[in-house]
PDB file of C-alpha atoms and ligand atoms in Angstrom:
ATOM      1  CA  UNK A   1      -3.453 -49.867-101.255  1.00  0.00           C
ATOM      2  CA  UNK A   2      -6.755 -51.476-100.527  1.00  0.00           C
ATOM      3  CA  UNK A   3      -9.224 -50.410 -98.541  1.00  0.00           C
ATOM      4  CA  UNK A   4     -12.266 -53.210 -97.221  1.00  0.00           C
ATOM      5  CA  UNK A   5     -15.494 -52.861 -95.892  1.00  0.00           C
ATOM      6  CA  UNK A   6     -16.534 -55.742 -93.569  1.00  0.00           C
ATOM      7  CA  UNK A   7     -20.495 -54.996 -93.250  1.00  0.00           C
ATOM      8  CA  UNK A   8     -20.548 -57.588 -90.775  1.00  0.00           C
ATOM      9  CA  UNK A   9     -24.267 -58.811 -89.771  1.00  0.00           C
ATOM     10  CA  UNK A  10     -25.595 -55.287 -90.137  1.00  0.00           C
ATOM     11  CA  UNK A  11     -27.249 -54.646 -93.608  1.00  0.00           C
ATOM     12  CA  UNK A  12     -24.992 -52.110 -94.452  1.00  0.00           C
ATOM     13  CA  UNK A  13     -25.500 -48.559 -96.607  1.00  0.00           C
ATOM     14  CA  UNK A  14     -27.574 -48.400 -99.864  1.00  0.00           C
ATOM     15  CA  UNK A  15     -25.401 -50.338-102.911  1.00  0.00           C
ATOM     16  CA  UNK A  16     -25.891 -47.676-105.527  1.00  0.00           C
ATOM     17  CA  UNK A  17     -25.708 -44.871-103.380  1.00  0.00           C
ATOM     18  CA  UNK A  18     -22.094 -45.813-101.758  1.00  0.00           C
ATOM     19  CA  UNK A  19     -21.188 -46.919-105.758  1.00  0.00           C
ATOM     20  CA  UNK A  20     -22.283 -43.020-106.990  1.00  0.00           C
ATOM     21  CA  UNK A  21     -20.389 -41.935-103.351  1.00  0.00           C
ATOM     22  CA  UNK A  22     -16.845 -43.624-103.723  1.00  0.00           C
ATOM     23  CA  UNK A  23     -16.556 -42.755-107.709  1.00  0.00           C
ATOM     24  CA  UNK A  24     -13.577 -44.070-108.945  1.00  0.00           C
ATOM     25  CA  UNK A  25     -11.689 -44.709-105.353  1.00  0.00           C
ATOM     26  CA  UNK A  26     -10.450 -48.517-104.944  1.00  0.00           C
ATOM     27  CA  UNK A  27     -12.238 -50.386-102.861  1.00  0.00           C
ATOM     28  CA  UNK A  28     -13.453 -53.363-101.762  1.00  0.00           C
ATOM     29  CA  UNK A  29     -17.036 -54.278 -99.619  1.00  0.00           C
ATOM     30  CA  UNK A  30     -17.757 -57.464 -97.973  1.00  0.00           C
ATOM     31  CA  UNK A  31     -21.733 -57.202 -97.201  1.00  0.00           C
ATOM     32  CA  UNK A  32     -23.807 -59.870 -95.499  1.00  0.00           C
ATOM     33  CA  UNK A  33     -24.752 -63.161 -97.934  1.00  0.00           C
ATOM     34  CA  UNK A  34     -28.481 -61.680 -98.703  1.00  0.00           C
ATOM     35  CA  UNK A  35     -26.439 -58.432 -99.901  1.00  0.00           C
ATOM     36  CA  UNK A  36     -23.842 -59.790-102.417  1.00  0.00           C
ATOM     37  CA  UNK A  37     -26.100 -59.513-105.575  1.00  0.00           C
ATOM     38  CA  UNK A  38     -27.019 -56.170-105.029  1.00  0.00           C
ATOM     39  CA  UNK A  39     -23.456 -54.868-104.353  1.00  0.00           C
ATOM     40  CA  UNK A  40     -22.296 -56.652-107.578  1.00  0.00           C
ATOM     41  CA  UNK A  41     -25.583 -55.220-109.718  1.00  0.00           C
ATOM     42  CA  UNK A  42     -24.393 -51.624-108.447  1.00  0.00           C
ATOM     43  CA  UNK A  43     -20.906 -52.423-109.696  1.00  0.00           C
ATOM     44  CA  UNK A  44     -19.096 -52.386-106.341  1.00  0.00           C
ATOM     45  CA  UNK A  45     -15.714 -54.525-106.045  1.00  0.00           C
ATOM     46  CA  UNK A  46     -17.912 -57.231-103.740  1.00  0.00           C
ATOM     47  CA  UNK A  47     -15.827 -59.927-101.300  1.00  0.00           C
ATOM     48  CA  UNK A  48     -18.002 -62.294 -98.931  1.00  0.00           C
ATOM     49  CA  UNK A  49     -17.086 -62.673 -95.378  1.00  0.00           C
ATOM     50  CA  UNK A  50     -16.217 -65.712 -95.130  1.00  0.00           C
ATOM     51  CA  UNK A  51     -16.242 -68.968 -97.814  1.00  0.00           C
ATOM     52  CA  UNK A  52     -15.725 -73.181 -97.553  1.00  0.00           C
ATOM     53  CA  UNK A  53     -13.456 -74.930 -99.212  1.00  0.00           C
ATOM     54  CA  UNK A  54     -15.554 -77.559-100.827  1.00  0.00           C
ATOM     55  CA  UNK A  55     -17.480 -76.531-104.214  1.00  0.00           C
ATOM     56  CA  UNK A  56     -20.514 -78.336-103.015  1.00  0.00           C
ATOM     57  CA  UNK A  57     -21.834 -80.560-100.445  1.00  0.00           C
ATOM     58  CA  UNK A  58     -23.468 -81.395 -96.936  1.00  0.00           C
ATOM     59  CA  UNK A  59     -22.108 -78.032 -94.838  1.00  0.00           C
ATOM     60  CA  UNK A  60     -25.050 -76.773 -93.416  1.00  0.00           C
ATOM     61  CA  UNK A  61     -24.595 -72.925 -93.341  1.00  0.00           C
ATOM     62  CA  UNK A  62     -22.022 -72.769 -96.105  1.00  0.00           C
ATOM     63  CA  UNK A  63     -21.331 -71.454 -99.613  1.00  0.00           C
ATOM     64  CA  UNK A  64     -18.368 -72.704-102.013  1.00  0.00           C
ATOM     65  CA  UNK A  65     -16.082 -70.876-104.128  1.00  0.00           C
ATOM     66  CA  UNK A  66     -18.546 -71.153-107.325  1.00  0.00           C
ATOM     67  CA  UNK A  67     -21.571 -69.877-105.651  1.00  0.00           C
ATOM     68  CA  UNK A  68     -19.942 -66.839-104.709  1.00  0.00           C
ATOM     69  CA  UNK A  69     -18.690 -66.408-107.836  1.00  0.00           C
ATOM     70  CA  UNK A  70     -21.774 -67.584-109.895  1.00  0.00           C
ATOM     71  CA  UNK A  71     -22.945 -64.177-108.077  1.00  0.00           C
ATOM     72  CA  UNK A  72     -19.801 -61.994-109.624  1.00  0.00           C
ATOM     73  CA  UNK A  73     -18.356 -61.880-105.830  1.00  0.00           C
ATOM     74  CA  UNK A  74     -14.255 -61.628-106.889  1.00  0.00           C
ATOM     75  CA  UNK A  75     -13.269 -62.442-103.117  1.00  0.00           C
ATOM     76  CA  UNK A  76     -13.441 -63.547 -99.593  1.00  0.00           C
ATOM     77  CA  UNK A  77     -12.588 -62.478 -95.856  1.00  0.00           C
ATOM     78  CA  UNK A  78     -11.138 -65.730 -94.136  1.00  0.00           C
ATOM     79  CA  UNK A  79     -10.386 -66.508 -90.717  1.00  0.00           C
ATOM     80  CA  UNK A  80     -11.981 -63.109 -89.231  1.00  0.00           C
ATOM     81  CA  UNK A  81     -10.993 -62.792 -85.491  1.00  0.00           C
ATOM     82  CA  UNK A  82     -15.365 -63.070 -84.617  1.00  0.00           C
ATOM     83  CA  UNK A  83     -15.234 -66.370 -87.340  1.00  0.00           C
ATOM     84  CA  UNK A  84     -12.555 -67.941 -84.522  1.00  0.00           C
ATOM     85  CA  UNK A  85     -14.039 -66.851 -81.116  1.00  0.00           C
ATOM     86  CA  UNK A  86     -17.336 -67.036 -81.856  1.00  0.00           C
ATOM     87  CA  UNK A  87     -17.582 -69.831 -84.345  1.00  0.00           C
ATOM     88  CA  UNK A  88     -14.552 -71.849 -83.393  1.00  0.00           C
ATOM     89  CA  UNK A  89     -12.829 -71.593 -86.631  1.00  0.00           C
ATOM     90  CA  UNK A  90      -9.259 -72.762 -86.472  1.00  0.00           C
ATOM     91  CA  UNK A  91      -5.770 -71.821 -88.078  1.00  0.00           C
ATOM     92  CA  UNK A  92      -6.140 -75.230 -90.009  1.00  0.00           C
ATOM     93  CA  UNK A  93      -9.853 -74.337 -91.143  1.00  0.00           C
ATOM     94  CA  UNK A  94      -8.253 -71.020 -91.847  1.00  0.00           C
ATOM     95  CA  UNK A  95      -5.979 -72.447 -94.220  1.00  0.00           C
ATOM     96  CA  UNK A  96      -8.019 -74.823 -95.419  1.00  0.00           C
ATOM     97  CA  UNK A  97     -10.625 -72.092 -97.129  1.00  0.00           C
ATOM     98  CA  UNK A  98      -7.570 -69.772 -97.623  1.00  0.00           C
ATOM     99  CA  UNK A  99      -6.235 -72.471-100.357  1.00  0.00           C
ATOM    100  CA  UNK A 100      -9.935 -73.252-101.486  1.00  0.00           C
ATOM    101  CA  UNK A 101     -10.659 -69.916-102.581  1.00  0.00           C
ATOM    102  CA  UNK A 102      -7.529 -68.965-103.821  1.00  0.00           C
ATOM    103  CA  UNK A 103      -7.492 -72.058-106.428  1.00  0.00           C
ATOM    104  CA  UNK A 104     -10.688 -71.405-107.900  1.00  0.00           C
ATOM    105  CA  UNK A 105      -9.795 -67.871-108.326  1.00  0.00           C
ATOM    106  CA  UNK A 106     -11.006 -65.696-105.986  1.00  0.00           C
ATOM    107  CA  UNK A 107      -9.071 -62.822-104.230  1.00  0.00           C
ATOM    108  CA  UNK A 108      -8.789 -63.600-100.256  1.00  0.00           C
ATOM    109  CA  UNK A 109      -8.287 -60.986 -96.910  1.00  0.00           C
ATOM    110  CA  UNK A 110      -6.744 -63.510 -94.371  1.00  0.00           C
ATOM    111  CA  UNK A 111      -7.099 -62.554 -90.987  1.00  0.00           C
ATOM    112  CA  UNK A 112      -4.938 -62.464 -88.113  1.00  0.00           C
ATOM    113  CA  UNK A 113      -4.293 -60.870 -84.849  1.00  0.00           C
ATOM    114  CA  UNK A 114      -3.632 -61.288 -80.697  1.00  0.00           C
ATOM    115  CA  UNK A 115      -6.349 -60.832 -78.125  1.00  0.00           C
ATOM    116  CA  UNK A 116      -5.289 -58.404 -75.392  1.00  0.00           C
ATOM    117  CA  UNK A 117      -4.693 -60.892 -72.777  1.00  0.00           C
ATOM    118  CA  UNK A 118      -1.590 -62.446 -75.696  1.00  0.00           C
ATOM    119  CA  UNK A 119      -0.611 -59.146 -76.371  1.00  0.00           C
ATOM    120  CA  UNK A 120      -0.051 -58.654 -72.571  1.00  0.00           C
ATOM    121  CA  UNK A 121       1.048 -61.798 -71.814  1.00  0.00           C
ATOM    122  CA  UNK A 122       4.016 -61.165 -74.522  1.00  0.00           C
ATOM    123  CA  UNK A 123       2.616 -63.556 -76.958  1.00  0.00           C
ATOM    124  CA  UNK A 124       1.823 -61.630 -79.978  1.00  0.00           C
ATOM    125  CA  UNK A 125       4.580 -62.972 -82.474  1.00  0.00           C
ATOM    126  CA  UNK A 126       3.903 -66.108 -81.308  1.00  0.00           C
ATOM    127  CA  UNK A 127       0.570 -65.890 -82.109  1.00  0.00           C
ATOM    128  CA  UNK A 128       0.892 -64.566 -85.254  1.00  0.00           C
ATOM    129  CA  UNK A 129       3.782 -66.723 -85.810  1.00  0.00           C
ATOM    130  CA  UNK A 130       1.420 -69.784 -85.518  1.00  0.00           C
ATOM    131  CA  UNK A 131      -1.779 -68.091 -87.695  1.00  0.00           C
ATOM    132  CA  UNK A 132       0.381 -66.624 -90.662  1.00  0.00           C
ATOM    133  CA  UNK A 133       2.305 -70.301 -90.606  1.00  0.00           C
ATOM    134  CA  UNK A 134      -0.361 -72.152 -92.333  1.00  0.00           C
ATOM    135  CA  UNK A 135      -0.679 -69.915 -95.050  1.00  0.00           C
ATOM    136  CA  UNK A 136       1.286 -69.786 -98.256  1.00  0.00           C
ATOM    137  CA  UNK A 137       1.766 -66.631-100.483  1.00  0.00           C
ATOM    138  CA  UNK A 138      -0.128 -66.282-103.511  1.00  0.00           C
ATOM    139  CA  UNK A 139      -0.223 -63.293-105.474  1.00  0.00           C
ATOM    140  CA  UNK A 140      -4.376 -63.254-104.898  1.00  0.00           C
ATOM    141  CA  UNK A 141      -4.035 -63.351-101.153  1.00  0.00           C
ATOM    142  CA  UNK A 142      -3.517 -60.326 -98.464  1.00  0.00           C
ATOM    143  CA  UNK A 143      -3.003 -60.520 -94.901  1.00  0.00           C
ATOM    144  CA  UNK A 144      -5.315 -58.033 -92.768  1.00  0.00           C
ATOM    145  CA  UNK A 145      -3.692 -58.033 -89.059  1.00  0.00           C
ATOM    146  CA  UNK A 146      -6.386 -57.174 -86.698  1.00  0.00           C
ATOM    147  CA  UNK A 147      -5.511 -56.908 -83.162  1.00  0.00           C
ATOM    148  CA  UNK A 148      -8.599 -58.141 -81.417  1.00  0.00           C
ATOM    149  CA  UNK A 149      -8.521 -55.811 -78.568  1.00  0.00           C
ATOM    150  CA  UNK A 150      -8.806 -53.045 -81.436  1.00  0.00           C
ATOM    151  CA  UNK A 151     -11.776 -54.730 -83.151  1.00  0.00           C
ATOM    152  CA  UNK A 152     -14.990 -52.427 -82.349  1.00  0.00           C
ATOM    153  CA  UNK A 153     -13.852 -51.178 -79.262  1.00  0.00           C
ATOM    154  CA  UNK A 154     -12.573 -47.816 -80.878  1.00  0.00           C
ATOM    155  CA  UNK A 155      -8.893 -48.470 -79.350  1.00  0.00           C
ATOM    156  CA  UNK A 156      -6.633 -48.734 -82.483  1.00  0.00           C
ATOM    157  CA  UNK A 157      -3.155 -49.388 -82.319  1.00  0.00           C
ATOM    158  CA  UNK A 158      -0.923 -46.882 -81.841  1.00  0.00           C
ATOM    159  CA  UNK A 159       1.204 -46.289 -85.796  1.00  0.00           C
ATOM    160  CA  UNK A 160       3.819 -47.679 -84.392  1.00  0.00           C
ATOM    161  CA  UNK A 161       2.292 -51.081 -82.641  1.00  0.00           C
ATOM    162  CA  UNK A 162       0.662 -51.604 -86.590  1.00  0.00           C
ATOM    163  CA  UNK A 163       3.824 -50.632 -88.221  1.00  0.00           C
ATOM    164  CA  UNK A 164       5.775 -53.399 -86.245  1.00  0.00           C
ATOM    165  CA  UNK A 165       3.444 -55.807 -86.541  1.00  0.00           C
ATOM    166  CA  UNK A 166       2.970 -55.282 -89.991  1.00  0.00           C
ATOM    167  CA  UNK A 167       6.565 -55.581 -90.264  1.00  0.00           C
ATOM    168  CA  UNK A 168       6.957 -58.951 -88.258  1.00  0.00           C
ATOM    169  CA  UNK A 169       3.603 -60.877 -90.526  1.00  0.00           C
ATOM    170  CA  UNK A 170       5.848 -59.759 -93.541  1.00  0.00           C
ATOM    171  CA  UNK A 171       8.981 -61.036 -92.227  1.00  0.00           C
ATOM    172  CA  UNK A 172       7.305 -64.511 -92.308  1.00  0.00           C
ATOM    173  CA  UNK A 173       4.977 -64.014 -95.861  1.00  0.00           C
ATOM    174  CA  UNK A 174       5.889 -61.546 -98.100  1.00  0.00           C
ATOM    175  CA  UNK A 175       2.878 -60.076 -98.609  1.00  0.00           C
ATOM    176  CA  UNK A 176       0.494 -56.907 -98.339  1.00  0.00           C
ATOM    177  CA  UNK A 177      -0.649 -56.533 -94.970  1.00  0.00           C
ATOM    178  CA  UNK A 178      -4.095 -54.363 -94.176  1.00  0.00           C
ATOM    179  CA  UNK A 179      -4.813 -52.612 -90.797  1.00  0.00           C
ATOM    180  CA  UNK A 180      -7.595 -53.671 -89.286  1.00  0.00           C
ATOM    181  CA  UNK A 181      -9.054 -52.692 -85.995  1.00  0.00           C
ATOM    182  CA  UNK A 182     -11.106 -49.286 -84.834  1.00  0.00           C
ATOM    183  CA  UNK A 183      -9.980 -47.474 -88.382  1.00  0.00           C
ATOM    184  CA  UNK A 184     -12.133 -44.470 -88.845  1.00  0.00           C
ATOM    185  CA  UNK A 185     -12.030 -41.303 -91.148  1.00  0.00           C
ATOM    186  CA  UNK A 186      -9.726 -39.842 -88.390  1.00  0.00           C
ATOM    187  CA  UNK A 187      -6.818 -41.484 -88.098  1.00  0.00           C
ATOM    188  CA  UNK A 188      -6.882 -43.328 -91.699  1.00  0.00           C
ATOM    189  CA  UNK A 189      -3.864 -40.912 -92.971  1.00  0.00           C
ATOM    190  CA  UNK A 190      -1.463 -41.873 -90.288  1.00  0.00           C
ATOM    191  CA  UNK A 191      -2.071 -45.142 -90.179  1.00  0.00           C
ATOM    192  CA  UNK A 192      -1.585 -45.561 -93.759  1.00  0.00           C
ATOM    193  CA  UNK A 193       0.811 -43.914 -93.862  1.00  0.00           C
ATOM    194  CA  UNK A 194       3.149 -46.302 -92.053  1.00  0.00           C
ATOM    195  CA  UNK A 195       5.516 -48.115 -94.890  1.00  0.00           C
ATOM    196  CA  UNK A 196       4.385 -51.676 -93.522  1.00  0.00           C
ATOM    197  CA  UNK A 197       0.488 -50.952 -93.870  1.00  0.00           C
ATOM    198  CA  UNK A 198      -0.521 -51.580 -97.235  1.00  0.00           C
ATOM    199  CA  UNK A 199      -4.778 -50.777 -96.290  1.00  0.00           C
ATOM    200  CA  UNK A 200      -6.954 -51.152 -94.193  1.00  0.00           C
ATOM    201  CA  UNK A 201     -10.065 -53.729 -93.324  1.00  0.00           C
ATOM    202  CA  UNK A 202     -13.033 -51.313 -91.929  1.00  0.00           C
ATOM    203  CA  UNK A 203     -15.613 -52.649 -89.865  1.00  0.00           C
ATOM    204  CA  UNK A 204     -17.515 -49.946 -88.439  1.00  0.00           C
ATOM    205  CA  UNK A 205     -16.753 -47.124 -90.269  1.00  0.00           C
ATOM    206  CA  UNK A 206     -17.993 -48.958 -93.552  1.00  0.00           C
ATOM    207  CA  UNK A 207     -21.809 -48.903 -92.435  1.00  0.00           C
ATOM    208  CA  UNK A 208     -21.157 -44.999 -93.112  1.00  0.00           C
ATOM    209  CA  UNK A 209     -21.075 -44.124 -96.576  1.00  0.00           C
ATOM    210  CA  UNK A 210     -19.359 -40.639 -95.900  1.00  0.00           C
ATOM    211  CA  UNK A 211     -17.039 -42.462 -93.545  1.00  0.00           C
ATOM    212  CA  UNK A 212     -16.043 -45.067 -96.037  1.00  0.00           C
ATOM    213  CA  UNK A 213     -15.420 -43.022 -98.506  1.00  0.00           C
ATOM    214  CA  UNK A 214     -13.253 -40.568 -96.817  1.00  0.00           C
ATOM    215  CA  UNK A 215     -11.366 -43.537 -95.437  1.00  0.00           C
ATOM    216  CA  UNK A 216     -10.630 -45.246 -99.280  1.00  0.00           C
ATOM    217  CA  UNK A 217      -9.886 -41.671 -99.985  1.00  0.00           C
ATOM    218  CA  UNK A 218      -7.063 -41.579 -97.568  1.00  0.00           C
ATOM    219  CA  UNK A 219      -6.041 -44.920 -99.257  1.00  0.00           C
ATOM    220  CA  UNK A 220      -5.823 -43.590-102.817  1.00  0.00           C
TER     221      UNK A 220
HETATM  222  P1  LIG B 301     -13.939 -52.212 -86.604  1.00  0.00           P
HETATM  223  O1  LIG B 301     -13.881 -53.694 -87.197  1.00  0.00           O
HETATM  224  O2  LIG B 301     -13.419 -51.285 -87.683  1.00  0.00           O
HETATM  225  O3  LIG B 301     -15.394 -51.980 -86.305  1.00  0.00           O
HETATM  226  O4  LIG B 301     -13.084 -52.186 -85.392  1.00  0.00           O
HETATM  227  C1  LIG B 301     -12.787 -54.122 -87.972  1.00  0.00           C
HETATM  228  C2  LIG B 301     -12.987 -55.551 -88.404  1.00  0.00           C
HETATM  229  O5  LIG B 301     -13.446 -56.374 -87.594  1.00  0.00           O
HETATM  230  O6  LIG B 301     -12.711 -55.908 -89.564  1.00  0.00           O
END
């Protein structure tokens, strides 16, 4: 069971505070760039949110595998439904980093889910048909399905939409599959609890260091 905090581009809680806070629950927090040394100094498990798939070179905006682990980073977040609509990442630059990462060693959260207007439309295994298709299993890689009409808008899908569609991404790549998508202290348990759901990627509720932790609690 893993349970991820996606800071996003908000600073985020206090390193050593949410280190002393969450003890000896598993965990895993994915702070802003200007963040990762301090998370790693206070001895957190510390992903980035997103990472290239060259080592070095002229990508304006980017950092490699070997910077982020120069830093003691262990992971990355790849293909995050805000990375594709508002940065116009694509399945094959999805894959692309996805492989990157994985080879030099680093742990990766690969992201997928439907918009509402797919999931309406009927289109949802289609789309996740088409994102989870350019990926290939690796024991260092995790899928995190995050229906976008669940991300931040405090609608989270019902246990049973997660626990299908949990069950359809794993059909296709064996593989543990996170909830992501509106998960707060509240309704952690029961989404967890579903046998497809193997954690959960936090957005919100991972600014909140009492939130967090009750939510990696409901994890462990
Ligand atoms: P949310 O974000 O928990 O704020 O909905 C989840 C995510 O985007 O990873």
């Amino acid at each position: 069971m893993i349970v991820a905090g996606n800071w996003k581009m908000f600073d985020g809680p206090d390193a050593r505070a949410l280190r002393a806070a969450l003890g000896d629950l598993p965990h895993v927090v994915a702070p802003p760039y200007t963040r990762l040394r301090e998370c790693v100094d206070a001895g957190l498990t510390t992903y980035a949110q997103n990472v290239h798939w060259e080592s070095e070179g002229a990508f304006t905006g980017e950092i490699s595998p070997p910077m982020l682990q120069a830093l003691g980073v262990t992971g990355a977040i790849v293909g995050h439904s805000e990375r594709r609509q508002f940065f116009g990442e694509t399945d094959e630059g999805v894959a692309k980093r996805t492989r990157a990462a994985l080879a030099a060693g680093l742990n990766v959260i690969a992201c997928v889910g439907e918009t509402e207007a797919q999931r309406e439309a009927g289109e949802t295994e289609e789309v996740l048909r088409r994102q989870v298709g350019v990926l290939e299993a690796h024991p260092n890689l995790v899928i995190a399905y995050e229906p976008v009409w669940a991300i931040g808008t405090g609608k989270t899908a019902t246990p049973e939409i997660a626990q299908d569609a949990h069950a359809f991404i794993k059909s296709l790549l064996d593989l543990p599959v996170l909830y992501g998508g509106s998960v707060k202290p509240d309704n952690a348990a029961v989404l967890l609890s579903q046998p497809a759901v193997d954690g959960a990627l936090v957005g919100g509720a991972s600014l909140d260091i009492d939130s967090f932790v009750a939510i990696c609690r409901a994890g462990s």
